[in-house]
Short mmCIF file of C-alpha atoms in Angstrom, two decimals:
data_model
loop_
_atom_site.label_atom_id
_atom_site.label_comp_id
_atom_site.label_asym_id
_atom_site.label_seq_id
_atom_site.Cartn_x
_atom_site.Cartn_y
_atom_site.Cartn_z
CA UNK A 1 -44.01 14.57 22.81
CA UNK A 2 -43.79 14.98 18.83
CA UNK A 3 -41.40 17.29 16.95
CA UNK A 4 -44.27 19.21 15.07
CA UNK A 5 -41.57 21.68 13.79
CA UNK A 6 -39.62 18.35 12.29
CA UNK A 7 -42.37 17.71 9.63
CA UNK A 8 -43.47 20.98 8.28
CA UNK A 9 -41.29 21.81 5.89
CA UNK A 10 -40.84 18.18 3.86
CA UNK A 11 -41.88 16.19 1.29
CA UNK A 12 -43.02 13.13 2.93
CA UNK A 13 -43.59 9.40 1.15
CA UNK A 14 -45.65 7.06 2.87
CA UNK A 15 -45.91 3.46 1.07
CA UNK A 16 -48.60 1.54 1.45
CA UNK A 17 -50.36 5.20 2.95
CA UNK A 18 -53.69 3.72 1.87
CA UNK A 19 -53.52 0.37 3.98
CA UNK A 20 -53.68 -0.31 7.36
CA UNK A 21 -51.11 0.67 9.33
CA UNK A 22 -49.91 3.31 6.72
CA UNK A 23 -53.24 5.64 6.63
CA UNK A 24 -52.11 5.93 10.36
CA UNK A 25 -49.19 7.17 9.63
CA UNK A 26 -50.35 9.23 7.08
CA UNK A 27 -53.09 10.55 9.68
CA UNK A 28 -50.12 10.89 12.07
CA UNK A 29 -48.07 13.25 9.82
CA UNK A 30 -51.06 15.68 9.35
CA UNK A 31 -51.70 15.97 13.30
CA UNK A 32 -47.89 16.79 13.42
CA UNK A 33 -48.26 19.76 10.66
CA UNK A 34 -46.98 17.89 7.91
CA UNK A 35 -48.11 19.23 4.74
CA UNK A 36 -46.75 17.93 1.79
CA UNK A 37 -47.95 13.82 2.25
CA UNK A 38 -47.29 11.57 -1.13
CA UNK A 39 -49.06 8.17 -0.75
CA UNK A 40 -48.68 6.41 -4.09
CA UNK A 41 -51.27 3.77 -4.80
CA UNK A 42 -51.21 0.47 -6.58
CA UNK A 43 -53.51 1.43 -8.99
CA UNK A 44 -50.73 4.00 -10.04
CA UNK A 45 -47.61 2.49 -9.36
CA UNK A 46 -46.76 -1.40 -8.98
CA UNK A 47 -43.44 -0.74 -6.64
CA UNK A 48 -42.17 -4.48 -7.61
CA UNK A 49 -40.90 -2.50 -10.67
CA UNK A 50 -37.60 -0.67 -10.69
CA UNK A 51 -39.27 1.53 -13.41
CA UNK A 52 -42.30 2.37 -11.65
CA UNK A 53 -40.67 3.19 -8.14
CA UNK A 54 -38.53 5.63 -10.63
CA UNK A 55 -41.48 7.39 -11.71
CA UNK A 56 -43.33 7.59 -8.40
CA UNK A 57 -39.85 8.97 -6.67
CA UNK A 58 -40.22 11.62 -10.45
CA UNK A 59 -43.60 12.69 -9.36
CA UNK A 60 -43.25 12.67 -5.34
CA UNK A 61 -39.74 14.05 -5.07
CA UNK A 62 -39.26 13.21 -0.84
CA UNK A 63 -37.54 14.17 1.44
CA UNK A 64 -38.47 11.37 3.81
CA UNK A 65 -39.54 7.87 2.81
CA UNK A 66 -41.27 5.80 5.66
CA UNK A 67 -41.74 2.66 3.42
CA UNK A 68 -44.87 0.31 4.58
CA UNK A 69 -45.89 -0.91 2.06
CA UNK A 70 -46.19 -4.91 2.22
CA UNK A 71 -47.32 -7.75 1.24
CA UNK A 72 -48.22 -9.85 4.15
CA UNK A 73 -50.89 -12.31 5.61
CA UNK A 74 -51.62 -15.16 8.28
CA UNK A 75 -50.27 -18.65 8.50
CA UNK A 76 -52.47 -20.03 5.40
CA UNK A 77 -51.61 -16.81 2.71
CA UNK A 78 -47.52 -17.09 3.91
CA UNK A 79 -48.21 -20.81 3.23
CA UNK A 80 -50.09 -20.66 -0.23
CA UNK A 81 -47.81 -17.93 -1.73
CA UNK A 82 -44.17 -18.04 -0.57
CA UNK A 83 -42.80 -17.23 -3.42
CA UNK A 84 -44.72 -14.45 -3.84
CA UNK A 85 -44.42 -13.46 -0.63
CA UNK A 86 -40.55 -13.15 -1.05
CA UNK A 87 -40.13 -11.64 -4.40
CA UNK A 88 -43.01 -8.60 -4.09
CA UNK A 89 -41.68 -7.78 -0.78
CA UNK A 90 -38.21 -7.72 -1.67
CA UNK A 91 -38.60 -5.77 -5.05
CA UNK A 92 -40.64 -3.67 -2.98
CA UNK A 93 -38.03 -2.66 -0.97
CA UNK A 94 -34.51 -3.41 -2.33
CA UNK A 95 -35.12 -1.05 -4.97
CA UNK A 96 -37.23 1.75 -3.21
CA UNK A 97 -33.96 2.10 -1.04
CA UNK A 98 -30.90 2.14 -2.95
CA UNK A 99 -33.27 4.77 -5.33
CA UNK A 100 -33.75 6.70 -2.56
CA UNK A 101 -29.70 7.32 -2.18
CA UNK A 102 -29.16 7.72 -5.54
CA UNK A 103 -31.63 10.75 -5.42
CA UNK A 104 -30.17 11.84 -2.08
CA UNK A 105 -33.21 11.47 0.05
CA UNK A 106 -32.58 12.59 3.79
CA UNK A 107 -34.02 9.82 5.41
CA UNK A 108 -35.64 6.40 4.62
CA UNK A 109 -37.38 4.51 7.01
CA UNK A 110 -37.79 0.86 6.59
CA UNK A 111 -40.56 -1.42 7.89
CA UNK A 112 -39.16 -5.04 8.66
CA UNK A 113 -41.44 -7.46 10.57
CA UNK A 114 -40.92 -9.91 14.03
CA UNK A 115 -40.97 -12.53 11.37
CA UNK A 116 -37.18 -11.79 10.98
CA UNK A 117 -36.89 -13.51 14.13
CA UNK A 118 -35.40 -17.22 14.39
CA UNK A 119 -37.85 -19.46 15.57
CA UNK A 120 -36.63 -20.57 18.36
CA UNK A 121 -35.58 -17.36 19.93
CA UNK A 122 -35.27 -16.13 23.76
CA UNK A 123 -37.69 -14.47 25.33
CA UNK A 124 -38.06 -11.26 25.07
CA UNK A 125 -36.68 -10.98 21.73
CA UNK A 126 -33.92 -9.22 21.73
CA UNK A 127 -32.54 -7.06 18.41
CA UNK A 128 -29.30 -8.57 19.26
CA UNK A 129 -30.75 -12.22 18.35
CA UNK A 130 -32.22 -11.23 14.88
CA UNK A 131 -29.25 -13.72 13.33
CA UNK A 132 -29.06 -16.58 15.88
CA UNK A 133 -31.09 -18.87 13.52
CA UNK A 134 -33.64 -19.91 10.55
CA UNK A 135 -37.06 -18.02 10.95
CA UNK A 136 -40.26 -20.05 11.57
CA UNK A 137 -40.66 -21.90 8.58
CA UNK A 138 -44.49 -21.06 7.21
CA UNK A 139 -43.58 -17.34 6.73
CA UNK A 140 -39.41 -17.28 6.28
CA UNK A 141 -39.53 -16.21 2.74
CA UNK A 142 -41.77 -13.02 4.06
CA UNK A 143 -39.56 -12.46 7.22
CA UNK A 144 -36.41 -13.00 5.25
CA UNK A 145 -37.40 -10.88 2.32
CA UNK A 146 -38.19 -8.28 4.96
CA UNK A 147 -34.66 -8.54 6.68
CA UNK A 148 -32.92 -8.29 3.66
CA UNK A 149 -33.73 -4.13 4.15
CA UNK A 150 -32.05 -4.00 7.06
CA UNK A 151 -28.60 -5.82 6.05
CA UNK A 152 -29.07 -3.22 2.90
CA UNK A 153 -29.74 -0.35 5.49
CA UNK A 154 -26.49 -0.88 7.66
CA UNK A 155 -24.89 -1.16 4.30
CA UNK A 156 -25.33 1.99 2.83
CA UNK A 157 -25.29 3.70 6.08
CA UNK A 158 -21.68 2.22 6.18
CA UNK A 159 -20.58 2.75 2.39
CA UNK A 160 -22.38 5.78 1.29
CA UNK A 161 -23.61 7.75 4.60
CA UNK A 162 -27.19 7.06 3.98
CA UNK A 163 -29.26 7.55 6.78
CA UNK A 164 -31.30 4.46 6.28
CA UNK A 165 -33.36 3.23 9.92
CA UNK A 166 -34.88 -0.37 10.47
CA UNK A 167 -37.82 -0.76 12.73
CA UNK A 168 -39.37 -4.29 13.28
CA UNK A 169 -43.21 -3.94 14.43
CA UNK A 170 -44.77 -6.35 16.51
CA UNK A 171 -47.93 -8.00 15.12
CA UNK A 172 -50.69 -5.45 14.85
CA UNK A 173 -54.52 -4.79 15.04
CA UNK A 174 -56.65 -2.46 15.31
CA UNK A 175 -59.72 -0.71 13.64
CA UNK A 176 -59.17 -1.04 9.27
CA UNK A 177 -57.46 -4.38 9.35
CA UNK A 178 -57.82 -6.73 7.32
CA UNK A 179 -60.73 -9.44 7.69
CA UNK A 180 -60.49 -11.13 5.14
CA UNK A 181 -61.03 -14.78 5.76
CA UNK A 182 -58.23 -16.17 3.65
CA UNK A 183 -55.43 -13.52 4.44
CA UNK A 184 -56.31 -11.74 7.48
CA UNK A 185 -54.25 -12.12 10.51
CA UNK A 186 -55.36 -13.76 14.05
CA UNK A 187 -56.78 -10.98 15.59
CA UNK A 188 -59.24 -9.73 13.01
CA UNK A 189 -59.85 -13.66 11.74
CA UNK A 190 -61.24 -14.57 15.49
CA UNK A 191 -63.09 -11.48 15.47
CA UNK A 192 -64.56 -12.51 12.14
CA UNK A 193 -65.35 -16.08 13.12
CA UNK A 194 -66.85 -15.08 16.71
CA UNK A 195 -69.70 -12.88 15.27
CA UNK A 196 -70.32 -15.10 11.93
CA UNK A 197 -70.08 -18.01 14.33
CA UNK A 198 -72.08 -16.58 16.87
CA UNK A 199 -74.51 -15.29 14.89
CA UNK A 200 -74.85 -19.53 12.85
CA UNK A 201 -75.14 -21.20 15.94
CA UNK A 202 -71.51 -22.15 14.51
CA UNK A 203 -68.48 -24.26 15.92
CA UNK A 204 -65.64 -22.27 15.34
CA UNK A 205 -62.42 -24.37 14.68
CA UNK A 206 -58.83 -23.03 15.02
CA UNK A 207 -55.81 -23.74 13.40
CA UNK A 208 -53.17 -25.47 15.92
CA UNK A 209 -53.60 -26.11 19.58
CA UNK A 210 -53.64 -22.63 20.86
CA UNK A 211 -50.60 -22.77 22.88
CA UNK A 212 -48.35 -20.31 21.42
CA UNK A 213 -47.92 -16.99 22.40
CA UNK A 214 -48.25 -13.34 20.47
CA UNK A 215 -47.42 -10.38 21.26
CA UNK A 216 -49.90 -7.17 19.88
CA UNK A 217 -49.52 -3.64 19.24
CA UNK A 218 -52.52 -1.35 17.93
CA UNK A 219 -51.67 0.03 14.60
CA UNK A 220 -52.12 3.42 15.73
CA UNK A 221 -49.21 3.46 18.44
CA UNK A 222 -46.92 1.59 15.89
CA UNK A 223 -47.91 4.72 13.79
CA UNK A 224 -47.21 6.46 16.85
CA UNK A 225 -43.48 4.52 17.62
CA UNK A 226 -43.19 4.74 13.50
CA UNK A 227 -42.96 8.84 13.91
CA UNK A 228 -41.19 9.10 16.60
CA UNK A 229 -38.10 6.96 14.99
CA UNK A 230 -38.49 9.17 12.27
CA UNK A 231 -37.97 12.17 14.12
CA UNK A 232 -35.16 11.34 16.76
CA UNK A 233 -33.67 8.44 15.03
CA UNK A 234 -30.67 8.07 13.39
CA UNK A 235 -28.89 4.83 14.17
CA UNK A 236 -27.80 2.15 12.25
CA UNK A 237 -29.12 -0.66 15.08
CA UNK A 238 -33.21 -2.31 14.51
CA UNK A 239 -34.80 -1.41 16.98
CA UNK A 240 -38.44 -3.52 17.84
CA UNK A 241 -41.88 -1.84 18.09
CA UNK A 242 -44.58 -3.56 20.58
CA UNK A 243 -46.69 -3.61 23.56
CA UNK A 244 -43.96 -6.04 25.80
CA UNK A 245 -47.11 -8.11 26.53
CA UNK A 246 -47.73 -11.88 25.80
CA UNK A 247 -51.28 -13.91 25.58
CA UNK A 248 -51.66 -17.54 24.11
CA UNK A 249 -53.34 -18.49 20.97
CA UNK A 250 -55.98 -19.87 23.37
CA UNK A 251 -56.35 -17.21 25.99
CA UNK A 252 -56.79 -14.54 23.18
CA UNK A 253 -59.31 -16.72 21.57
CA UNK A 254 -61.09 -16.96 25.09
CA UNK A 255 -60.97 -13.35 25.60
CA UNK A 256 -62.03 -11.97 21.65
CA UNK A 257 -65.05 -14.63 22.26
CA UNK A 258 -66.28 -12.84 25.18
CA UNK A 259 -65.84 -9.28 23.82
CA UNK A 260 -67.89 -10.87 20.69
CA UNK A 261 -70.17 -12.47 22.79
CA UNK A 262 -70.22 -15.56 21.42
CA UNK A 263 -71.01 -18.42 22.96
CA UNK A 264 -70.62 -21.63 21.58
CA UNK A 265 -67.81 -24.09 21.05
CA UNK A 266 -64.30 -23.71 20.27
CA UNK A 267 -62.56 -26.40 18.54
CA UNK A 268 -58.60 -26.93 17.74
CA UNK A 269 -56.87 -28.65 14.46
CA UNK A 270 -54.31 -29.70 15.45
CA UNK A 271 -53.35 -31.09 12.39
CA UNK A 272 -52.65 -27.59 11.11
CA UNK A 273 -49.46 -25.84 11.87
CA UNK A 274 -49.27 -23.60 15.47
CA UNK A 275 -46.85 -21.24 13.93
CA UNK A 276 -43.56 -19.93 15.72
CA UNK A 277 -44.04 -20.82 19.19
CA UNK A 278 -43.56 -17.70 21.45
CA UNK A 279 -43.18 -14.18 20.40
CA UNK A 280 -42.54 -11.26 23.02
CA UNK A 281 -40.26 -8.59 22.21
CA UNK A 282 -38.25 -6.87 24.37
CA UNK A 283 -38.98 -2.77 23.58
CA UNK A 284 -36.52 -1.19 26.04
CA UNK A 285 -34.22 0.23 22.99
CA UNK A 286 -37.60 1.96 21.60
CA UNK A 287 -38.04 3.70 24.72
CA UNK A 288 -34.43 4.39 25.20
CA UNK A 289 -33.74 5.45 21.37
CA UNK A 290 -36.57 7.71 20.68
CA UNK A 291 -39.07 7.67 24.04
CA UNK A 292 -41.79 5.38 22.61
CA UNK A 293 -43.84 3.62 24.87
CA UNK A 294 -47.32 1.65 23.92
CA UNK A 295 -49.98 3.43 25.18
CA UNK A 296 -53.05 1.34 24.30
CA UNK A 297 -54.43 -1.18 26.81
CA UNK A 298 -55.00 -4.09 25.03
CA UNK A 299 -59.05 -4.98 25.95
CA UNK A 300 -59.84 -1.33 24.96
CA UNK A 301 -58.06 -1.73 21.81
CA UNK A 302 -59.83 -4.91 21.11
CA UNK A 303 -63.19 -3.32 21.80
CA UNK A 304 -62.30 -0.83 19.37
CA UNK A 305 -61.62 -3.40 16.65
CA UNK A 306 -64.61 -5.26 16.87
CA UNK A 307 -66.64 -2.09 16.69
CA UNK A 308 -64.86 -1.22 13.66
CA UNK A 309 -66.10 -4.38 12.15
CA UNK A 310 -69.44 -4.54 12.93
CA UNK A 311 -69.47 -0.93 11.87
CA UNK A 312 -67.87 -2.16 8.17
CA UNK A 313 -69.19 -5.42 7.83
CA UNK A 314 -71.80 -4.85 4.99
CA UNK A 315 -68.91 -2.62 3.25
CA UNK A 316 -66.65 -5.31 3.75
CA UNK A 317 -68.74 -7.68 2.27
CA UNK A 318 -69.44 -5.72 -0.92
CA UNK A 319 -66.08 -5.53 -1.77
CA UNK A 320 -65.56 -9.52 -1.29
CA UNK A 321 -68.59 -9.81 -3.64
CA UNK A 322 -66.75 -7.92 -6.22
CA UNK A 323 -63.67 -9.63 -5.76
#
């Protein structure tokens, strides 16, 4: 159960409060009683720069920073834009946090991704393994950049008392994802190329040979896990966010084509890269730290994605025309 009584008296920044995963947060906060929600937006404030992350911490004056903001894509966008991909998400966050302690913020809560991981890693991921090896090499400049807040995190917790956490989310879905078809993620991409596919009489081709394995969490319990770190936790150890259930490449594809109802063939390239080649995390220290447990089953929350898309699609496809 929530702390409602933690959240009603502070000044709470959410980055990245208008995306995905943050505007469940954000709707998270106001369900606990939180009141006084600042969700800066890129039109306003371009966090790569010092200056502007100055400003925005002027103007919002937290309390609490849960920092979400990211950019972040599939295989292909990690691929096309490394650099990018490093640089925005580090200046993103290097910044917003030692900021934060020189204004004396309570608490900051950083948002790293299972990207950190090596690529070759046991299974179930384990926190403890985060610096075994190199991560998987078509998104290492993201994961890395990412990591790089919570070596800074332990750091200032160590130097200056700064009660800096680091949680690493699982890869989500869930209803507002992106579908984009060049930077979406694999969950909302196969939902995307069911329907079109399904709907063309379409082949739909995958990258890889569907044999790795993900692990999924639905945005809104990683909200869920998100809050509940932010309330009872206070450590200086990452702790993982996820479901602590695996599925193939293939096997998800199978199953997203049924709930889609398509029908026709699937094809594999496997002269494109499969990615890291098993991801499962192992979420006992979420439970243990702050009593989070994934309470989603995965087909329902599936369901619930697809009818968010169907729901969206002409929206979605307005705002890819202006683009």
């Amino acid at each position: 159960m929530s702390d409602t009584n933690f959240w009603g008296d502070k000044r709470v920044t959410v980055t990245g409060g208008s995306g995905f995963l943050g505007s469940f947060i954000v709707e998270g906060l106001k369900a606990r009683g939180a009141k006084d929600i600042f969700v800066p937006r890129s039109a306003d404030y371009d966090l790569v720069q010092p200056d502007q992350i100055s400003r925005m911490l002027d103007e919002a004056q937290p309390d609490l920073i849960i920092h979400a903001a990211a950019l972040a894509g599939g295989i292909k966008a990690n691929m096309d834009r490394p650099g990018a991909f490093f640089y925005e998400n580090l200046m993103m966050g290097v910044p917003l946090m030692h900021q934060a302690y020189e204004r004396g913020v309570d608490k900051f809560v950083a948002l790293g991704t299972i990207c950190a991981y090596p690529n070759v890693t046991p299974v179930p991921f384990r926190e403890e393994n985060l610096w075994d090896g190199y991560p998987e090499v078509t998104n290492a400049p993201y994961g890395l950049a990412k990591k790089m807040l919570l070596v800074q995190a332990q750091a200032y917790r160590e130097e200056y008392d700064f009660n800096a956490i680091y949680l690493l989310p699982v890869n989500l879905y869930g209803p507002r994802d992106n579908f984009d078809p060049v930077t979406s993620h694999v969950i909302p991409a196969l939902i995307r190329k069911f329907i079109e596919g399904q709907e063309g009489g379409e082949t739909v081709t995958l990258w890889g040979d569907g044999s790795p394995t993900r692990e999924f969490l639905y945005a809104p319990d990683a909200a869920e896990g998100i809050l509940l770190a932010a309330e009872r936790y206070n450590g200086a150890e990452p702790v993982n966010l996820g479901s602590g259930r695996e599925i193939s490449i293939r096997d998800l594809a199978e199953l997203i084509a049924h709930l889609t109802g398509y029908e026709g063939e699937i094809a594999w390239d496997t002269s494109k890269p499969n990615g890291q080649p098993r991801r499962l995390l192992d979420v006992s220290r979420a439970e243990d730290y702050f009593g989070f447990k994934a309470g989603t089953d995965f087909e329902s929350g599936l369901r619930a994605t697809i009818d968010w898309f169907r729901d969206h699609r002409e929206e979605i496809a307005a705002r890819e025309r202006v683009a």
